[in-house]
Coordinates of C-alpha atoms in Angstrom, one line a residue:
M1 CA 120.3 124.5 72.3
N2 CA 123.0 124.6 75.0
I3 CA 122.2 128.2 75.7
F4 CA 118.6 127.3 76.0
K5 CA 119.4 124.7 78.6
K6 CA 121.6 127.0 80.5
Y7 CA 119.0 129.8 80.8
T8 CA 115.9 127.5 81.0
G9 CA 115.0 128.6 84.5
W10 CA 115.2 132.2 83.5
F11 CA 112.9 131.7 80.5
V12 CA 110.4 130.1 83.0
L13 CA 110.8 132.9 85.4
G14 CA 110.5 135.5 82.6
T15 CA 107.1 134.0 81.7
L16 CA 105.8 135.1 85.1
I17 CA 107.4 138.5 85.3
F18 CA 106.5 139.6 81.8
Y19 CA 102.9 138.1 82.1
L20 CA 102.4 140.4 85.1
L21 CA 103.8 143.3 83.1
S22 CA 101.4 142.5 80.2
V23 CA 98.4 142.6 82.6
T24 CA 99.3 146.2 83.4
H25 CA 99.4 146.8 79.6
S26 CA 103.1 147.9 79.9
I27 CA 104.1 145.4 77.2
S28 CA 102.4 143.1 74.7
V29 CA 101.4 139.6 75.7
L30 CA 103.5 138.5 72.8
L31 CA 106.7 138.6 75.0
P32 CA 105.6 136.3 77.8
T33 CA 104.0 134.0 75.2
L34 CA 107.3 133.7 73.3
L35 CA 109.2 133.1 76.6
A36 CA 106.7 130.3 77.6
W37 CA 107.2 128.5 74.3
T38 CA 111.0 128.9 74.4
A39 CA 111.0 127.5 77.8
N40 CA 108.9 124.6 76.6
V41 CA 111.3 123.9 73.8
A42 CA 114.2 124.1 76.3
M43 CA 112.6 121.6 78.7
W44 CA 111.3 119.2 76.1
H45 CA 114.2 116.8 76.7
T46 CA 113.4 116.4 80.4
L47 CA 110.0 115.0 79.6
A48 CA 109.1 111.3 80.1
P49 CA 108.3 109.4 76.8
S50 CA 104.6 109.1 77.8
A51 CA 104.3 112.8 78.4
K52 CA 106.0 113.5 75.0
R53 CA 103.5 111.3 73.3
Q54 CA 100.4 112.8 75.0
V55 CA 101.5 116.4 74.3
S56 CA 102.5 115.5 70.7
W57 CA 99.0 114.0 70.2
L58 CA 97.4 117.1 71.7
M59 CA 99.5 119.4 69.5
G60 CA 99.1 117.3 66.4
V61 CA 95.3 117.0 66.7
G62 CA 94.9 120.7 67.7
I63 CA 97.0 122.0 64.7
A64 CA 95.2 119.6 62.3
A65 CA 91.8 120.8 63.6
L66 CA 92.9 124.4 63.3
L67 CA 94.0 124.0 59.7
F68 CA 90.8 122.1 58.8
A69 CA 88.7 124.9 60.3
G70 CA 90.8 127.4 58.5
S71 CA 89.9 125.7 55.2
K72 CA 86.3 126.3 56.1
G73 CA 87.0 130.0 56.8
I74 CA 87.2 129.8 60.6
W75 CA 90.5 131.2 62.0
M76 CA 91.5 131.5 65.6
S77 CA 93.7 134.4 66.7
W78 CA 97.3 133.7 67.8
Q79 CA 96.4 134.8 71.4
Q80 CA 93.7 132.2 71.5
V81 CA 96.0 129.4 70.2
F82 CA 99.2 130.1 71.8
A83 CA 98.5 132.2 74.9
V84 CA 95.1 130.9 76.3
N85 CA 96.8 129.1 79.2
L86 CA 99.5 131.8 79.8
P87 CA 97.8 133.1 83.0
M88 CA 97.7 129.6 84.4
L89 CA 101.4 128.9 83.5
A90 CA 102.3 132.2 85.3
M91 CA 100.4 131.0 88.3
F92 CA 102.1 127.7 88.3
V93 CA 105.5 129.4 88.2
A94 CA 104.6 131.7 91.1
V95 CA 103.2 128.8 93.2
S96 CA 106.4 126.8 92.5
F97 CA 108.3 129.3 94.7
L98 CA 106.4 128.1 97.8
D99 CA 108.5 125.0 97.7
L100 CA 111.3 127.1 99.2
T101 CA 109.2 127.5 102.4
S102 CA 108.7 123.8 103.1
T103 CA 110.7 122.0 105.9
T104 CA 111.3 118.4 106.7
D105 CA 111.5 117.1 110.2
K106 CA 113.2 113.6 110.1
S107 CA 113.8 113.4 113.9
R108 CA 110.2 112.7 115.0
A109 CA 108.7 109.2 115.2
L110 CA 105.9 108.5 112.9
P111 CA 102.4 108.6 114.6
T112 CA 100.0 105.7 114.4
G113 CA 96.3 105.1 114.7
L114 CA 93.1 107.0 113.7
S115 CA 94.5 110.4 114.7
A116 CA 97.6 109.8 112.6
I117 CA 95.4 109.0 109.6
F118 CA 93.2 112.0 110.1
N119 CA 96.1 114.4 110.7
T120 CA 98.0 113.1 107.6
A121 CA 94.9 113.6 105.5
I122 CA 94.4 117.2 106.8
G123 CA 98.1 118.0 106.6
V124 CA 98.5 116.8 103.0
Q125 CA 95.5 118.7 101.8
V126 CA 96.2 122.0 103.6
L127 CA 100.0 122.0 102.8
G128 CA 99.4 120.6 99.3
A129 CA 96.7 123.4 98.7
V130 CA 99.6 125.9 98.6
I131 CA 102.9 124.1 98.2
N132 CA 101.5 121.7 95.6
L133 CA 103.0 118.4 94.3
S134 CA 106.3 118.5 96.2
V135 CA 104.3 117.9 99.5
I136 CA 103.2 114.5 98.2
M137 CA 106.9 113.4 97.9
V138 CA 107.9 115.0 101.3
F139 CA 105.0 113.0 103.0
A140 CA 105.4 109.7 101.1
D141 CA 109.2 109.6 101.4
R142 CA 108.9 110.1 105.3
M143 CA 106.0 107.7 105.7
K144 CA 107.5 104.8 103.8
G145 CA 110.7 104.8 105.9
A146 CA 112.8 101.7 105.1
I147 CA 109.8 99.8 103.7
K148 CA 107.4 100.4 100.7
L149 CA 104.6 102.9 100.8
T150 CA 101.3 100.9 101.4
P151 CA 98.2 101.3 99.1
I152 CA 96.4 102.6 102.1
Q153 CA 99.0 105.3 102.6
Q154 CA 98.8 106.0 98.9
F155 CA 95.1 106.7 98.7
I156 CA 95.2 108.9 101.9
L157 CA 97.8 111.0 100.2
T158 CA 96.5 111.2 96.6
R159 CA 92.8 111.6 97.4
N160 CA 93.3 114.3 99.9
F161 CA 96.0 116.2 98.0
S162 CA 93.7 116.2 94.9
A163 CA 90.7 117.3 97.0
A164 CA 92.4 120.7 97.6
A165 CA 91.4 121.4 94.0
W166 CA 87.9 122.0 95.2
W167 CA 88.8 125.0 97.4
S168 CA 92.4 126.2 97.1
P169 CA 93.0 129.3 95.0
F170 CA 96.7 128.2 94.7
F171 CA 95.8 124.9 93.1
V172 CA 96.4 124.7 89.3
A173 CA 92.8 123.5 88.9
T174 CA 91.5 126.8 90.0
G175 CA 93.5 128.6 87.4
I176 CA 92.1 126.2 84.7
A177 CA 88.5 126.7 86.0
L178 CA 88.9 130.5 86.0
I179 CA 90.1 130.4 82.3
Y180 CA 87.7 127.8 80.9
A181 CA 84.6 129.0 82.9
P182 CA 84.8 132.8 82.2
G183 CA 83.1 134.8 84.8
M184 CA 83.4 132.2 87.5
Q185 CA 83.3 133.6 91.0
W186 CA 85.8 131.5 93.0
Q187 CA 84.4 132.9 96.3
K188 CA 81.0 131.2 95.6
T189 CA 82.7 127.8 95.3
L190 CA 84.8 128.2 98.4
I191 CA 82.2 127.0 101.0
P192 CA 81.0 124.1 99.0
G193 CA 84.6 123.2 98.1
L194 CA 85.8 123.3 101.7
A195 CA 82.8 120.9 102.5
M196 CA 83.9 118.6 99.7
G197 CA 87.5 118.6 100.7
F198 CA 86.5 117.9 104.4
T199 CA 84.3 115.1 103.2
A200 CA 87.2 113.6 101.3
I201 CA 89.2 113.6 104.5
V202 CA 86.5 112.0 106.5
F203 CA 85.6 109.3 104.0
S204 CA 89.3 108.3 103.4
S205 CA 90.2 108.3 107.0
I206 CA 87.3 106.1 108.1
E207 CA 88.0 103.7 105.1
A208 CA 91.7 103.5 106.0
Y209 CA 91.0 102.8 109.6
L210 CA 88.5 100.2 108.9
R211 CA 90.9 98.4 106.4
K212 CA 94.0 98.6 108.7
K213 CA 92.4 98.7 112.1
G214 CA 94.5 101.6 113.1
D215 CA 97.8 99.9 111.8
F216 CA 98.9 103.0 109.9
N217 CA 102.1 105.1 109.9
G218 CA 101.2 108.7 109.4
Y219 CA 103.2 111.9 108.9
P220 CA 104.3 113.9 111.9
I221 CA 102.4 117.2 111.3
R222 CA 103.7 120.3 113.2
R223 CA 101.3 123.2 113.9
E224 CA 103.7 125.8 112.6
S225 CA 104.0 124.0 109.2
L226 CA 100.3 124.9 108.6
F227 CA 101.0 128.7 109.2
I228 CA 102.1 129.5 105.7
P229 CA 99.2 127.9 103.8
L230 CA 96.6 129.5 106.1
F231 CA 98.5 132.8 106.0
L232 CA 98.5 132.9 102.1
A233 CA 94.8 131.8 101.8
V234 CA 93.8 134.6 104.2
C235 CA 96.0 137.1 102.1
V236 CA 94.4 136.2 99.0
I237 CA 90.8 136.6 100.3
F238 CA 91.8 139.9 102.0
F239 CA 93.4 141.5 99.0
H240 CA 90.6 140.2 96.6
F241 CA 88.1 141.9 99.0
I242 CA 90.1 145.2 98.9
W243 CA 90.8 145.1 95.1
P244 CA 88.1 143.0 93.5
D245 CA 89.1 144.2 90.1
I246 CA 92.3 142.3 90.3
S247 CA 91.8 138.7 89.3
I248 CA 92.6 135.8 91.7
L249 CA 95.2 134.5 89.3
V250 CA 97.1 137.8 89.2
L251 CA 96.9 138.1 93.1
I252 CA 98.4 134.6 93.4
C253 CA 101.2 135.4 90.8
I254 CA 102.1 138.4 93.0
L255 CA 101.6 137.0 96.6
A256 CA 103.2 133.5 96.2
P257 CA 106.7 134.7 95.3
S258 CA 106.5 137.8 97.7
A259 CA 105.5 135.5 100.6
T260 CA 108.2 133.1 99.7
M261 CA 110.9 135.7 99.9
L262 CA 109.4 137.0 103.2
L263 CA 108.9 133.6 104.9
M264 CA 111.7 131.4 103.6
R265 CA 114.1 130.1 106.2
T266 CA 117.6 130.1 104.8
A267 CA 121.0 131.6 105.5
S268 CA 121.3 133.3 102.1
R269 CA 118.0 134.2 100.3
W270 CA 119.8 135.1 97.1
K271 CA 121.8 131.8 97.0
S272 CA 118.6 129.8 97.6
L273 CA 116.6 131.7 95.0
S274 CA 119.3 131.5 92.4
H275 CA 119.6 127.7 92.9
F276 CA 115.8 127.5 92.7
V277 CA 115.6 129.3 89.4
N278 CA 118.6 127.5 87.8
H279 CA 117.8 123.9 89.1
K280 CA 114.2 123.7 90.2
L281 CA 112.3 125.7 87.7
P282 CA 113.7 123.8 84.8
Q283 CA 112.1 120.6 86.2
I284 CA 108.5 121.7 85.5
G285 CA 108.7 121.0 81.9
S286 CA 105.8 118.5 81.8
Q287 CA 103.4 121.1 83.2
F288 CA 104.5 123.7 80.6
A289 CA 104.2 121.2 77.8
L290 CA 100.9 119.9 78.8
F291 CA 99.2 123.2 79.3
L292 CA 100.6 124.8 76.1
G293 CA 99.6 121.6 74.2
A294 CA 96.1 121.7 75.8
G295 CA 95.7 125.3 74.7
V296 CA 96.3 124.4 71.0
F297 CA 94.1 121.4 71.3
S298 CA 91.2 123.1 73.0
N299 CA 91.2 125.9 70.3
G300 CA 91.3 123.3 67.6
I301 CA 88.1 121.7 69.1
S302 CA 86.6 125.2 69.4
A303 CA 87.3 125.9 65.8
I304 CA 85.7 122.6 64.7
I305 CA 82.7 123.3 66.7
L306 CA 82.4 126.8 65.1
S307 CA 82.9 125.2 61.6
Y308 CA 79.8 122.9 62.2
P309 CA 77.4 124.9 64.4
Q310 CA 74.5 122.6 63.5
L311 CA 76.3 119.4 64.3
F312 CA 77.3 120.6 67.8
N313 CA 74.1 122.6 68.4
L314 CA 73.1 122.0 72.0
D315 CA 70.3 124.6 72.0
S316 CA 67.8 121.9 72.8
F317 CA 69.7 121.3 76.2
T318 CA 70.1 123.4 79.2
F319 CA 72.9 123.2 81.8
S320 CA 70.6 121.4 84.1
P321 CA 71.6 119.3 87.3
L322 CA 71.2 116.2 85.2
L323 CA 73.6 117.5 82.5
F324 CA 76.0 118.6 85.2
S325 CA 75.9 115.1 86.7
L326 CA 76.3 113.2 83.5
T327 CA 79.1 115.5 82.2
L328 CA 81.0 115.1 85.6
A329 CA 80.7 111.3 85.4
S330 CA 82.1 111.3 81.9
M331 CA 85.1 113.5 82.8
I332 CA 85.9 111.4 85.8
V333 CA 85.7 108.1 83.8
V334 CA 88.1 109.5 81.1
G335 CA 90.3 110.9 83.8
I336 CA 90.6 107.5 85.5
I337 CA 91.6 105.9 82.2
G338 CA 94.4 108.4 81.7
V339 CA 93.2 111.6 80.1
H340 CA 94.5 114.5 82.1
P341 CA 91.8 116.7 83.6
V342 CA 93.1 119.8 81.7
V343 CA 92.3 118.0 78.5
S344 CA 88.8 116.9 79.4
I345 CA 88.1 120.4 80.7
A346 CA 89.5 121.8 77.3
I347 CA 87.0 119.6 75.4
A348 CA 84.0 120.2 77.6
S349 CA 84.3 124.0 78.0
P350 CA 83.7 125.0 74.3
M351 CA 80.8 122.5 74.1
L352 CA 79.1 123.8 77.3
L353 CA 79.7 127.5 77.0
P354 CA 77.1 128.0 74.1
L355 CA 74.4 126.9 76.7
H356 CA 75.2 130.0 78.8
P357 CA 75.7 128.1 82.0
D358 CA 76.1 129.8 85.3
P359 CA 79.9 130.4 85.2
T360 CA 80.3 129.4 88.9
Q361 CA 78.4 126.1 88.4
L362 CA 80.6 125.4 85.3
G363 CA 83.7 126.2 87.4
F364 CA 82.5 123.9 90.1
L365 CA 82.1 121.1 87.5
F366 CA 85.6 121.5 86.3
L367 CA 87.1 121.6 89.9
S368 CA 85.1 118.5 90.8
A369 CA 86.3 116.6 87.7
W370 CA 89.9 117.5 88.6
A371 CA 89.7 116.7 92.2
I372 CA 88.0 113.2 91.8
S373 CA 89.8 112.0 88.7
A374 CA 93.2 113.1 89.8
G375 CA 92.7 111.4 93.2
S376 CA 91.4 108.1 91.7
S377 CA 93.5 107.5 88.5
G378 CA 96.7 105.6 88.2
L379 CA 97.5 107.1 84.9
T380 CA 97.5 110.9 85.3
G381 CA 100.4 112.7 86.8
L382 CA 99.8 112.0 90.4
G383 CA 99.1 108.3 89.8
L384 CA 102.1 107.9 87.6
L385 CA 104.3 109.4 90.4
M386 CA 102.9 106.9 92.8
T387 CA 103.5 104.0 90.3
S388 CA 107.1 105.1 89.2
R389 CA 108.4 106.4 92.5
Y390 CA 106.6 104.1 95.1
Q391 CA 105.8 101.1 93.1
I392 CA 102.1 101.2 93.6
P393 CA 100.5 99.2 90.7
T394 CA 98.1 101.2 88.6
K395 CA 95.3 98.6 89.0
I396 CA 95.5 98.9 92.8
I397 CA 95.2 102.7 92.7
V398 CA 92.1 102.6 90.6
T399 CA 90.4 99.7 92.4
N400 CA 91.1 101.4 95.8
S401 CA 89.2 104.4 94.8
V402 CA 86.2 103.2 92.8
Y403 CA 83.7 103.6 95.7
Y404 CA 85.3 106.9 96.6
A405 CA 84.9 108.3 93.2
I406 CA 81.2 107.2 93.0
F407 CA 80.4 108.6 96.4
M408 CA 82.1 112.0 95.6
W409 CA 80.4 112.1 92.2
L410 CA 77.0 111.7 93.8
L411 CA 77.7 114.3 96.5
C412 CA 79.0 116.8 94.0
S413 CA 75.8 116.3 92.0
L414 CA 73.8 117.0 95.1
V415 CA 75.8 120.0 96.1
N416 CA 75.4 121.5 92.6
G417 CA 71.7 120.8 92.7
F418 CA 70.9 122.2 96.1
F419 CA 73.5 124.9 96.7
L420 CA 74.8 126.2 93.3

């Protein structure tokens, strides 16, 4: 087990490298799958007790469902059970490299007032869209200073960070949507997604200003810090236009590490990369465990549905705007009470796919569920970070965002009905 711990980061990195090789059919997908599960075992000891319980339940229920379905003659392939979320894990590893391009400026005074609220909301969404969760900690640690982070600062950060799920190709939610809504065209959700993300910024900024009357310490955004996220987003769109046959996921897996090595500011690239692989990559165990567990769980649900086609027959339904709205409301509610969005997506996908929904509409449903529930819940990963690191009570996180969640749910339903 010690050798596992010593080389954990390399198992994680190997998952990305050998996944890309498997896409070219140079090697079997079995190798990156084995590396991902080996990394999961090696990182298991780093998980919080709550994460271990959640993943153990997912695995346990999933395996029990698979065995029960097997007794009925329904067997899923090993690729479906163990490798379904492999592309998304590879993407997560690739995007983690972007943490090496972030910088922190501690010399500038914290801005105040409405412009500080608005700029902080934009900054955390744009930077978080590419660099992901580490941005939240960079912003929050700087904003709280010598005092505690306030609930107003908390919802400006969490809501707007999560809102990037609507439009960012680098966000984990996009990888999940592309997998669980096969055939989804991300480009078609980009404009509605950007509109939803901007609405989240405006809604949250106005609410924060009205509640604090401008008494708000924001984050000192610098224009140059927005260059990398915008540069990468343009690169993804450009290369996808040139090579449409290459999936968005694969493009991100290639571009994110490449751009990091090109743009990182350090005296020694090799030393920084080596430290990152050995010390930073082994810290993403909760994501590996959750997504691998969710893969087993979702295929268990799929197997049960296949075992009882009459019981789960939704042929009398169509994927109408009403069904979209009701499903989204259900996913938001279970997300707020602590079910991770990837789990609710894993449950909803096998039940909705037999209705032959438009893949882009289905993908927008999953992105919306992720963006709203992750930004409003005190019990998913982002909320738990705010509770444990910044002592924001779970109840306050939820009550702060009830009206936000309802408003964004209604808006998503309208956007789906009129534009998608």
